[in-house]
PDB file of C-alpha atoms in Angstrom:
ATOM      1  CA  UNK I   1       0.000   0.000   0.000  1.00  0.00           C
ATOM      2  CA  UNK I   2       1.313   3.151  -1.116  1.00  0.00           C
ATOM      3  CA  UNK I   3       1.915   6.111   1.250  1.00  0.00           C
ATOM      4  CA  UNK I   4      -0.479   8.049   0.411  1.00  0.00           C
ATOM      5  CA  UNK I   5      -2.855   5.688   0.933  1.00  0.00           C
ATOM      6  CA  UNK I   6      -1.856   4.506   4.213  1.00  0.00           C
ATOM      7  CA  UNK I   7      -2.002   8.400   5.122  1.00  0.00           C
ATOM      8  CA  UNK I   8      -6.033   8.215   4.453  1.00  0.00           C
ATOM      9  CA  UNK I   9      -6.049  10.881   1.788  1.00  0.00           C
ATOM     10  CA  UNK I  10      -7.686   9.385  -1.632  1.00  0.00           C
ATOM     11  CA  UNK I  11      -4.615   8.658  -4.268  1.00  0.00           C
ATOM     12  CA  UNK I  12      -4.342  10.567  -7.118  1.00  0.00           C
ATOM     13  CA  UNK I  13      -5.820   8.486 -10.673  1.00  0.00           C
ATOM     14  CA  UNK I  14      -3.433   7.909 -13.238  1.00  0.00           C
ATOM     15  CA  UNK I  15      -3.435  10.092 -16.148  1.00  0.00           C
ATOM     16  CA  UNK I  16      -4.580   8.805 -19.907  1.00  0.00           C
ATOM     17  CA  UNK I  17      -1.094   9.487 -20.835  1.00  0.00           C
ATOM     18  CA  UNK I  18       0.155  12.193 -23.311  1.00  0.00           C
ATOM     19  CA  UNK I  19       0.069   9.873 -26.735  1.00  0.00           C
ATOM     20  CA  UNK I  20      -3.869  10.401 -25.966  1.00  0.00           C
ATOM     21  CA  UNK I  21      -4.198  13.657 -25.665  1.00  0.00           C
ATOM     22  CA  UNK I  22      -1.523  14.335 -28.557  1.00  0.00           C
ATOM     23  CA  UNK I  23      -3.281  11.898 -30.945  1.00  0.00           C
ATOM     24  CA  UNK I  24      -6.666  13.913 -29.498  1.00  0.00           C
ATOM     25  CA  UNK I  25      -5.851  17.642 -30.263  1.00  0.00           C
ATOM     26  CA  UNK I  26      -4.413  16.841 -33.409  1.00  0.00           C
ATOM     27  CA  UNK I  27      -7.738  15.388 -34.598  1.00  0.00           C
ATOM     28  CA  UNK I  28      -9.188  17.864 -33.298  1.00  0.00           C
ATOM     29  CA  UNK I  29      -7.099  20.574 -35.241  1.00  0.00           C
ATOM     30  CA  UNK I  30      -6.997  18.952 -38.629  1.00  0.00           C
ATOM     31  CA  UNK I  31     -10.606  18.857 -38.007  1.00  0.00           C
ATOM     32  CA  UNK I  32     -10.614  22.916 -37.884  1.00  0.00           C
ATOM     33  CA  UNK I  33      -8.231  22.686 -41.397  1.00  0.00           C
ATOM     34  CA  UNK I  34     -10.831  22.804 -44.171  1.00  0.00           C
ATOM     35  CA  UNK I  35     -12.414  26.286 -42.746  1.00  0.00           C
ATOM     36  CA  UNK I  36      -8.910  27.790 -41.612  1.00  0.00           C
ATOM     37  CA  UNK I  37      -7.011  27.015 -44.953  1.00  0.00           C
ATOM     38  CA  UNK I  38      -9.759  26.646 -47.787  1.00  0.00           C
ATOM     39  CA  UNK I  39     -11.595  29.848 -46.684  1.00  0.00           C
ATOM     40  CA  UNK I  40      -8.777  32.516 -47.632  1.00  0.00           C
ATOM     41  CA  UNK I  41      -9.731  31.360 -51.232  1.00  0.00           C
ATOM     42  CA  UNK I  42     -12.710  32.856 -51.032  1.00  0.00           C
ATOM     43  CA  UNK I  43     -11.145  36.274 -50.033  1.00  0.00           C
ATOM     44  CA  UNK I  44      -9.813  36.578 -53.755  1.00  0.00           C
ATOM     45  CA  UNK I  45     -13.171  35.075 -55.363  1.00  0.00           C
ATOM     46  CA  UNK I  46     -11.707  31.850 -56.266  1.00  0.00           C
ATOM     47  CA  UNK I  47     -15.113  30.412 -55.917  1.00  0.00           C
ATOM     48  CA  UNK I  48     -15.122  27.116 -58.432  1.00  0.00           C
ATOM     49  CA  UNK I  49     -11.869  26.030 -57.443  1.00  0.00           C
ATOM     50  CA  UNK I  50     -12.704  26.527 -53.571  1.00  0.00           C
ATOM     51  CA  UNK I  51     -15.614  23.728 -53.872  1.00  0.00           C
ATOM     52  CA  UNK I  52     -13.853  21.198 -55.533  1.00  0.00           C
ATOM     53  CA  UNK I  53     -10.822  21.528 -53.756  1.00  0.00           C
ATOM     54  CA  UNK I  54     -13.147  21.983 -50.310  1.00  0.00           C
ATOM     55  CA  UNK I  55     -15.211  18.494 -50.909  1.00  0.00           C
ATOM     56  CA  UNK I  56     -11.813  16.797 -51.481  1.00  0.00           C
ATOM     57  CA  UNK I  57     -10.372  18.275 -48.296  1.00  0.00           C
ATOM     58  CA  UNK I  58     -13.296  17.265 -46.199  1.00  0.00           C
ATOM     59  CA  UNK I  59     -13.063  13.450 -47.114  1.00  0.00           C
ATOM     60  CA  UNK I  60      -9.853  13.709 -46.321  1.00  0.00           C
ATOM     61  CA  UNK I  61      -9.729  15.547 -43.071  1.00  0.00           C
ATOM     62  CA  UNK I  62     -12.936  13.404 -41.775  1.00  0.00           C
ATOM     63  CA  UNK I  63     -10.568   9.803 -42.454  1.00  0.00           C
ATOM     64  CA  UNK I  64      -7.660  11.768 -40.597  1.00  0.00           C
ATOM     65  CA  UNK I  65      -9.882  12.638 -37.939  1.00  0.00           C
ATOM     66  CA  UNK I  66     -11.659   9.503 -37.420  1.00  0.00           C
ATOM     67  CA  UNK I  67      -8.418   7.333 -37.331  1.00  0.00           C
ATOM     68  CA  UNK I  68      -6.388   9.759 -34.900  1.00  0.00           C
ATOM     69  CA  UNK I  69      -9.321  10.338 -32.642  1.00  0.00           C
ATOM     70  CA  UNK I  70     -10.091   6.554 -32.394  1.00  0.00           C
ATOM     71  CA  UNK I  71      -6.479   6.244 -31.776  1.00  0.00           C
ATOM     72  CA  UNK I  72      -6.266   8.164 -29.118  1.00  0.00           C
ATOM     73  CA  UNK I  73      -9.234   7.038 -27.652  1.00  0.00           C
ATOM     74  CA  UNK I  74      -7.919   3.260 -27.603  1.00  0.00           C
ATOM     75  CA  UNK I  75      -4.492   4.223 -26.164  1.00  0.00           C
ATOM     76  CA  UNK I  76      -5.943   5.729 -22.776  1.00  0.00           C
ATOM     77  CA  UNK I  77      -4.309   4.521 -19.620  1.00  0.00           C
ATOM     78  CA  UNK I  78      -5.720   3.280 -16.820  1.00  0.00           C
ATOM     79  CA  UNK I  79      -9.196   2.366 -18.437  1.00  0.00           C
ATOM     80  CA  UNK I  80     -10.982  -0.675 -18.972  1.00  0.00           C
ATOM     81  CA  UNK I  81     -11.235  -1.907 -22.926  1.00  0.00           C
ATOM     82  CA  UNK I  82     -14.717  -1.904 -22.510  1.00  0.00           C
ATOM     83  CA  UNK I  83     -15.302   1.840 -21.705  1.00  0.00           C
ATOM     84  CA  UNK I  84     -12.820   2.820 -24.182  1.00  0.00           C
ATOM     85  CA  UNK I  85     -14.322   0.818 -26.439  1.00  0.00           C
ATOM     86  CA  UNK I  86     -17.956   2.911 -26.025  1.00  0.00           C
ATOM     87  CA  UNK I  87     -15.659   6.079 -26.202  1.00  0.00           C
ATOM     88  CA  UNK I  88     -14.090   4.973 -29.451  1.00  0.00           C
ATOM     89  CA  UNK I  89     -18.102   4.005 -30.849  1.00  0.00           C
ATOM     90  CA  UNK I  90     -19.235   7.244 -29.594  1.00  0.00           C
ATOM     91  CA  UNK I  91     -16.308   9.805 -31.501  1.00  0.00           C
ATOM     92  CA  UNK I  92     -16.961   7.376 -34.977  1.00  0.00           C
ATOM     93  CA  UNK I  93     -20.727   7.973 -34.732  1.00  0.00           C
ATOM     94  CA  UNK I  94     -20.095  12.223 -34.152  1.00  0.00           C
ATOM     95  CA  UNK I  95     -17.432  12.467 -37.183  1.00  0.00           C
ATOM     96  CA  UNK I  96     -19.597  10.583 -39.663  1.00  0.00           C
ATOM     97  CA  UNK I  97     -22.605  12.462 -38.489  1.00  0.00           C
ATOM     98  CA  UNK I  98     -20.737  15.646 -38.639  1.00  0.00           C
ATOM     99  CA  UNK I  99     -19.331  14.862 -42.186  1.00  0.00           C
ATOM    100  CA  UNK I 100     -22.838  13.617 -43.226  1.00  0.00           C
ATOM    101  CA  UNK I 101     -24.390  16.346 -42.148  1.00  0.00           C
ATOM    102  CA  UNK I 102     -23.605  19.025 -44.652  1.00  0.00           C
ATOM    103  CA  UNK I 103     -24.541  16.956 -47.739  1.00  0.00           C
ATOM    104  CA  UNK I 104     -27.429  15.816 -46.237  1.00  0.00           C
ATOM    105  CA  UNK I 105     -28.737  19.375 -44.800  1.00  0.00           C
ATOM    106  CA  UNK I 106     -30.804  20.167 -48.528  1.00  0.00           C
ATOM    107  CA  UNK I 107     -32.496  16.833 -48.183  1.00  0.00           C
ATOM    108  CA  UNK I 108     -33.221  17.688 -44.190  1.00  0.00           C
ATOM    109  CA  UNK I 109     -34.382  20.778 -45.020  1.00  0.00           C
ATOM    110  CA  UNK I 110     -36.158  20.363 -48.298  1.00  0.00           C
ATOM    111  CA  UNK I 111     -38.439  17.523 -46.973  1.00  0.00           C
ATOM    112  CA  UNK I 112     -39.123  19.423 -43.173  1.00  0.00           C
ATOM    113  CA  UNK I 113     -39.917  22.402 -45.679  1.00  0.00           C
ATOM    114  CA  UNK I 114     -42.083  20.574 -48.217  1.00  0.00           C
ATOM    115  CA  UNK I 115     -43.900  19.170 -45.096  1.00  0.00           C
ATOM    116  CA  UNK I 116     -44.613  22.137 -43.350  1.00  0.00           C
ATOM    117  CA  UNK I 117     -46.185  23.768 -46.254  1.00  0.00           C
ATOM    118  CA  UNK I 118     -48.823  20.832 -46.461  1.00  0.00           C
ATOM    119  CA  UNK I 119     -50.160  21.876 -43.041  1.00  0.00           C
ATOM    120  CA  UNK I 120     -50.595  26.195 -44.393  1.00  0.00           C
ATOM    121  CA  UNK I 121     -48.898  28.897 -46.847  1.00  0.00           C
ATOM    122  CA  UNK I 122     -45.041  28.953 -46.054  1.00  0.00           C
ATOM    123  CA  UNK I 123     -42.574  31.220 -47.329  1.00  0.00           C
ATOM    124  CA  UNK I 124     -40.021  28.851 -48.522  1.00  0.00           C
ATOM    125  CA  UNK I 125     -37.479  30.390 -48.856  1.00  0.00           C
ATOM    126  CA  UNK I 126     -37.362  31.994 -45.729  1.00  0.00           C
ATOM    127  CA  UNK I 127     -38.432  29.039 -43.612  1.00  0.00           C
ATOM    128  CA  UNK I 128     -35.485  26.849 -45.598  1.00  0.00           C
ATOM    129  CA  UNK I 129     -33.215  29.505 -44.155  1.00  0.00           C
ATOM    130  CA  UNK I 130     -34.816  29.269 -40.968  1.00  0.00           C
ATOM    131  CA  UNK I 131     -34.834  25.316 -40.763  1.00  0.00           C
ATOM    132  CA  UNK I 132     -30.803  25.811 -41.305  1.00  0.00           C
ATOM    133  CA  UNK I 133     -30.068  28.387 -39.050  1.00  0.00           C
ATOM    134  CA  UNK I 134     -31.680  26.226 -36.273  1.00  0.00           C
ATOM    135  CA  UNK I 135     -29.899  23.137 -37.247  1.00  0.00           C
ATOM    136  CA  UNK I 136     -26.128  24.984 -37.589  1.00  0.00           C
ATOM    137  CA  UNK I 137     -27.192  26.645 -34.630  1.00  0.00           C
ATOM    138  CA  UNK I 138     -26.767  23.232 -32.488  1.00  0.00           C
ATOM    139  CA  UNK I 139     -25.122  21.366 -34.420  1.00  0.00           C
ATOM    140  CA  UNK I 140     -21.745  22.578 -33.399  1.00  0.00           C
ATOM    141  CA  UNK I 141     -22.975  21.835 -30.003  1.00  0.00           C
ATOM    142  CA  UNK I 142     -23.792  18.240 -30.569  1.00  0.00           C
ATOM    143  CA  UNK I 143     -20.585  17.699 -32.125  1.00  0.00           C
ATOM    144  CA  UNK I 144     -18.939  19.300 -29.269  1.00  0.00           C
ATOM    145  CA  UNK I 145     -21.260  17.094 -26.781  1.00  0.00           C
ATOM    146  CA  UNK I 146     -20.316  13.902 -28.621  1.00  0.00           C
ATOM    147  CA  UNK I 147     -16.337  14.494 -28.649  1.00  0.00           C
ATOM    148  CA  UNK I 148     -16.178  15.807 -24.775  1.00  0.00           C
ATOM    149  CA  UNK I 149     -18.523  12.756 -23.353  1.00  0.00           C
ATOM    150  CA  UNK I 150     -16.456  10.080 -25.271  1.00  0.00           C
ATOM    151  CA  UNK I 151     -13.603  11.333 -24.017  1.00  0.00           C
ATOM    152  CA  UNK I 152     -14.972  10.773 -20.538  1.00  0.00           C
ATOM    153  CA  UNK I 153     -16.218   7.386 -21.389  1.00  0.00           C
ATOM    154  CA  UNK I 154     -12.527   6.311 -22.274  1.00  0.00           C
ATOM    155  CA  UNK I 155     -11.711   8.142 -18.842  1.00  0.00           C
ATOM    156  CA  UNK I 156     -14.144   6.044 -17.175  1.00  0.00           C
ATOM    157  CA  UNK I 157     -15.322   8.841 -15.466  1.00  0.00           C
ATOM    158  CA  UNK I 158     -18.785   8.710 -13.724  1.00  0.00           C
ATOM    159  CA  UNK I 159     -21.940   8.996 -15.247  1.00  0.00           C
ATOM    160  CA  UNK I 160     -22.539  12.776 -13.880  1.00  0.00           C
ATOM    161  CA  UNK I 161     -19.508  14.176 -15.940  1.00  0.00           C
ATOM    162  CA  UNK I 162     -21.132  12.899 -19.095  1.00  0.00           C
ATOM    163  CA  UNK I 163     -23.975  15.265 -17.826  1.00  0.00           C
ATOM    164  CA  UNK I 164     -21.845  18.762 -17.373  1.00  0.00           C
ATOM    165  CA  UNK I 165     -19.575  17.805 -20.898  1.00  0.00           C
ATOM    166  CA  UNK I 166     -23.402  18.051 -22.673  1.00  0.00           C
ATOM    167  CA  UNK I 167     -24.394  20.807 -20.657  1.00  0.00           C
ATOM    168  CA  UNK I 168     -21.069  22.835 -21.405  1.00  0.00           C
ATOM    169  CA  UNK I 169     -20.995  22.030 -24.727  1.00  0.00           C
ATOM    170  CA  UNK I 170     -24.467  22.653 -25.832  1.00  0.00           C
ATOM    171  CA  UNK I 171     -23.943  26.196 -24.545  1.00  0.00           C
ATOM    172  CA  UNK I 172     -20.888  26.747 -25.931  1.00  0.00           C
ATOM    173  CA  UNK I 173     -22.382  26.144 -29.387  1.00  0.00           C
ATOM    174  CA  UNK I 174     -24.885  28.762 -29.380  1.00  0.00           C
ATOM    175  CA  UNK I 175     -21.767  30.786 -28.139  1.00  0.00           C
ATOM    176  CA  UNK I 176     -20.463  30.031 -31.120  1.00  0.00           C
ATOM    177  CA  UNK I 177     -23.483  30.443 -33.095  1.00  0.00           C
ATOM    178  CA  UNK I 178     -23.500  34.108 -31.235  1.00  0.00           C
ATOM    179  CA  UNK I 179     -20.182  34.817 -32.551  1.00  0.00           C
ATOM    180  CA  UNK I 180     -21.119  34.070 -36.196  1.00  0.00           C
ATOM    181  CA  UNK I 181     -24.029  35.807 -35.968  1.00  0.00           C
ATOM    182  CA  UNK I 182     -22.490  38.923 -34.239  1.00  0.00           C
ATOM    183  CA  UNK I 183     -19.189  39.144 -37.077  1.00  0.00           C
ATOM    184  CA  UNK I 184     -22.195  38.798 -39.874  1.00  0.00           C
ATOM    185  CA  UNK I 185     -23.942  41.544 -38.304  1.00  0.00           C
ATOM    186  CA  UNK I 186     -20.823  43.596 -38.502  1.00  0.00           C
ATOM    187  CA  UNK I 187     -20.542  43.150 -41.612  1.00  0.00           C
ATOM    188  CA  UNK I 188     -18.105  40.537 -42.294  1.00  0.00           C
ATOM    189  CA  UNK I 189     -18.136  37.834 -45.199  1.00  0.00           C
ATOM    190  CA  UNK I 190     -19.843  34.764 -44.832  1.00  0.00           C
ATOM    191  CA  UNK I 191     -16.168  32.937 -45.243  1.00  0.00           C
ATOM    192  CA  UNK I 192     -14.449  35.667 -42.449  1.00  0.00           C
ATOM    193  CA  UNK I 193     -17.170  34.673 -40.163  1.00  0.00           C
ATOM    194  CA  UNK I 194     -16.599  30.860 -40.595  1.00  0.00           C
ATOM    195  CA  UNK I 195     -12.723  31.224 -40.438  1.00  0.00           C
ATOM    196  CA  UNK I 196     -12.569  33.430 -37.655  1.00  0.00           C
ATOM    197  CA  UNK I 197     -14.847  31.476 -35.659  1.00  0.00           C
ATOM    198  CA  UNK I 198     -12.850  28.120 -35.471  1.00  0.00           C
ATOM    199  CA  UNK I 199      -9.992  29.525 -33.151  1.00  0.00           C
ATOM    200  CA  UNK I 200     -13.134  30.711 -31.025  1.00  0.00           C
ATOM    201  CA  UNK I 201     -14.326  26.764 -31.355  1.00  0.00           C
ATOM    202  CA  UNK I 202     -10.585  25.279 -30.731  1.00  0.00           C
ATOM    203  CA  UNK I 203     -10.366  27.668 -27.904  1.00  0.00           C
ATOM    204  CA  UNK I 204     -13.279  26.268 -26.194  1.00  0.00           C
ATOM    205  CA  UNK I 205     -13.479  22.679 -26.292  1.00  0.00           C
ATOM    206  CA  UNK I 206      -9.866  23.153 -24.607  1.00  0.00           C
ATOM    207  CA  UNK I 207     -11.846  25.338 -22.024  1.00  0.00           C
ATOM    208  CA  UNK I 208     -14.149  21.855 -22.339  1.00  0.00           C
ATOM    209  CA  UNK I 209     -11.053  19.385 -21.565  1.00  0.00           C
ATOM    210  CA  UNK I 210      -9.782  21.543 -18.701  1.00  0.00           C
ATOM    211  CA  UNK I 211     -13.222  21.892 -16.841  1.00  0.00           C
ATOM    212  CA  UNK I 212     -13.772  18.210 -17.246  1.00  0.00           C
ATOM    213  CA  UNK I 213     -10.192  17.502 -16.450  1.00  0.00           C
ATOM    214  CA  UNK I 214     -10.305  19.734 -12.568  1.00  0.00           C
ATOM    215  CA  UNK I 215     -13.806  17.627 -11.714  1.00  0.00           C
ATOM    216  CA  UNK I 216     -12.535  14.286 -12.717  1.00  0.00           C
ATOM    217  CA  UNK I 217      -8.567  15.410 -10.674  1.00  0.00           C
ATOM    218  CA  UNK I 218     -11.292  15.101  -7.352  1.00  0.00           C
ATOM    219  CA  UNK I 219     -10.994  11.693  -6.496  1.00  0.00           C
ATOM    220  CA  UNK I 220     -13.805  11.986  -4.095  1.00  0.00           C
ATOM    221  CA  UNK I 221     -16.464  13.569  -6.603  1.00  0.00           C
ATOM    222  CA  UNK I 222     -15.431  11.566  -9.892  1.00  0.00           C
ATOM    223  CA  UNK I 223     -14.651   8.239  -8.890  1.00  0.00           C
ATOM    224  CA  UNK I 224     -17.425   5.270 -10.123  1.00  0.00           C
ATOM    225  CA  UNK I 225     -18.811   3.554  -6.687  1.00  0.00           C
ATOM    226  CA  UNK I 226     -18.312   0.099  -8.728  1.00  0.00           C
ATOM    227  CA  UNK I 227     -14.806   0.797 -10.591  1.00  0.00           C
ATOM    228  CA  UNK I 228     -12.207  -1.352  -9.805  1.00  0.00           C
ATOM    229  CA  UNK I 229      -9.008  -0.282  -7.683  1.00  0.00           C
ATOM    230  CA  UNK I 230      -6.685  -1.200 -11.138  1.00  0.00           C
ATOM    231  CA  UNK I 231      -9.140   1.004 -13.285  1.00  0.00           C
ATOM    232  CA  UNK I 232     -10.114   4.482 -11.284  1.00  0.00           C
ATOM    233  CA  UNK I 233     -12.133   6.957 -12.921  1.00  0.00           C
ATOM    234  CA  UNK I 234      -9.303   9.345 -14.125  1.00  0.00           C
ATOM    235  CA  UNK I 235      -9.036  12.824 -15.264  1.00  0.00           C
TER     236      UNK I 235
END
């Protein structure tokens, strides 16, 4: 028995090691690269070239993404397989869904629209735009949600953590959807708006990490009443 045991003070949960979090934030960034290095193009109205060389970037970036996130998901330290196993589910099912997402928003929105205007007169052009305000609006947040709370599930961290990362993040989106909204306003272009807004994005899921990281560094709030001695909840 260690001696910090034997003093009667809770020990301290091993860390998921810094391979993880390396492998992490560089999905994370390469995630970010398609806005922060395809959007300058805009700025000098290469539009054609911008789309083509945008789709191919995404595919790209979203295979990058999936492989380093599951990566570091899988190479957490003191965890059980099995909860980094849910973690490594959980990040796959947010990266396809946010890849899917844009290519499937016209058929989302065309169908909700073409719905809604069975049930009265519609404008619909202005309820499209409507429909996909709402749905960018939280969709950053969901993403956000998705990434934070399988991180904790490869942490093994107890089930109330899950509940402040989806909480935080949720938020933190329609921050984000706020800061859009506020450089449009001001009259910045729709691609200055999108690039300026991903440091803002970057800069808060590490405000995301570090919240969850101080609550699950309290042995005596995050540990699981069931978790073994060999696998502690870390942080």
């Amino acid at each position: 028995m260690s001696q910090q045991a034997s003093s009667g003070r809770p020990e301290r949960a091993a860390g998921p090691g810094w391979t993880a979090r390396i492998l992490l934030w560089a999905a994370l960034v390469i995630g970010s690269l398609p806005e922060l290095v395809m959007m300058p193009m805009m700025f000098d109205g290469v539009v054609h070239e911008f789309f083509t060389l945008y789709s191919a970037l995404t595919v790209v970036v979203a295979i990058l993404q999936i492989v380093l996130g599951i990566g570091a998901l899988l190479v957490v330290k003191a965890s059980p397989m099995r909860m980094r196993l849910f973690g490594m589910g959980l990040f796959l099912a947010v990266s396809i869904y946010a890849f899917a997402l844009p290519h499937l928003m016209p058929i989302i929105v065309n169908r909700v629209v073409g719905s809604l205007n069975g049930f009265g007169s519609f404008g619909g052009f202005e309820l499209a735009m409507t429909i996909q305000s709402i749905i960018w609006t939280f969709h950053g947040g969901l993403v956000l949600a998705g990434t934070l709370i399988a991180w904790n599930l490869a942490r093994n961290r107890v089930w109330w953590t899950h509940l402040v990362a989806a909480g935080y993040a949720l938020l933190m989106g329609l921050v984000i959807a706020f800061v859009e909204w506020a450089l449009n306003s001001l009259g910045s272009s729709f691609a200055t708006s999108v690039m300026l807004t991903q440091p803002v994005s970057l800069g808060l899921t590490l405000a995301g990490f570090m919240l969850l990281h101080l609550l699950g560094a309290r042995p005596d709030w995050s540990v699981r009443p069931l978790a073994s001695a060999r696998f502690p909840a870390g942080y």
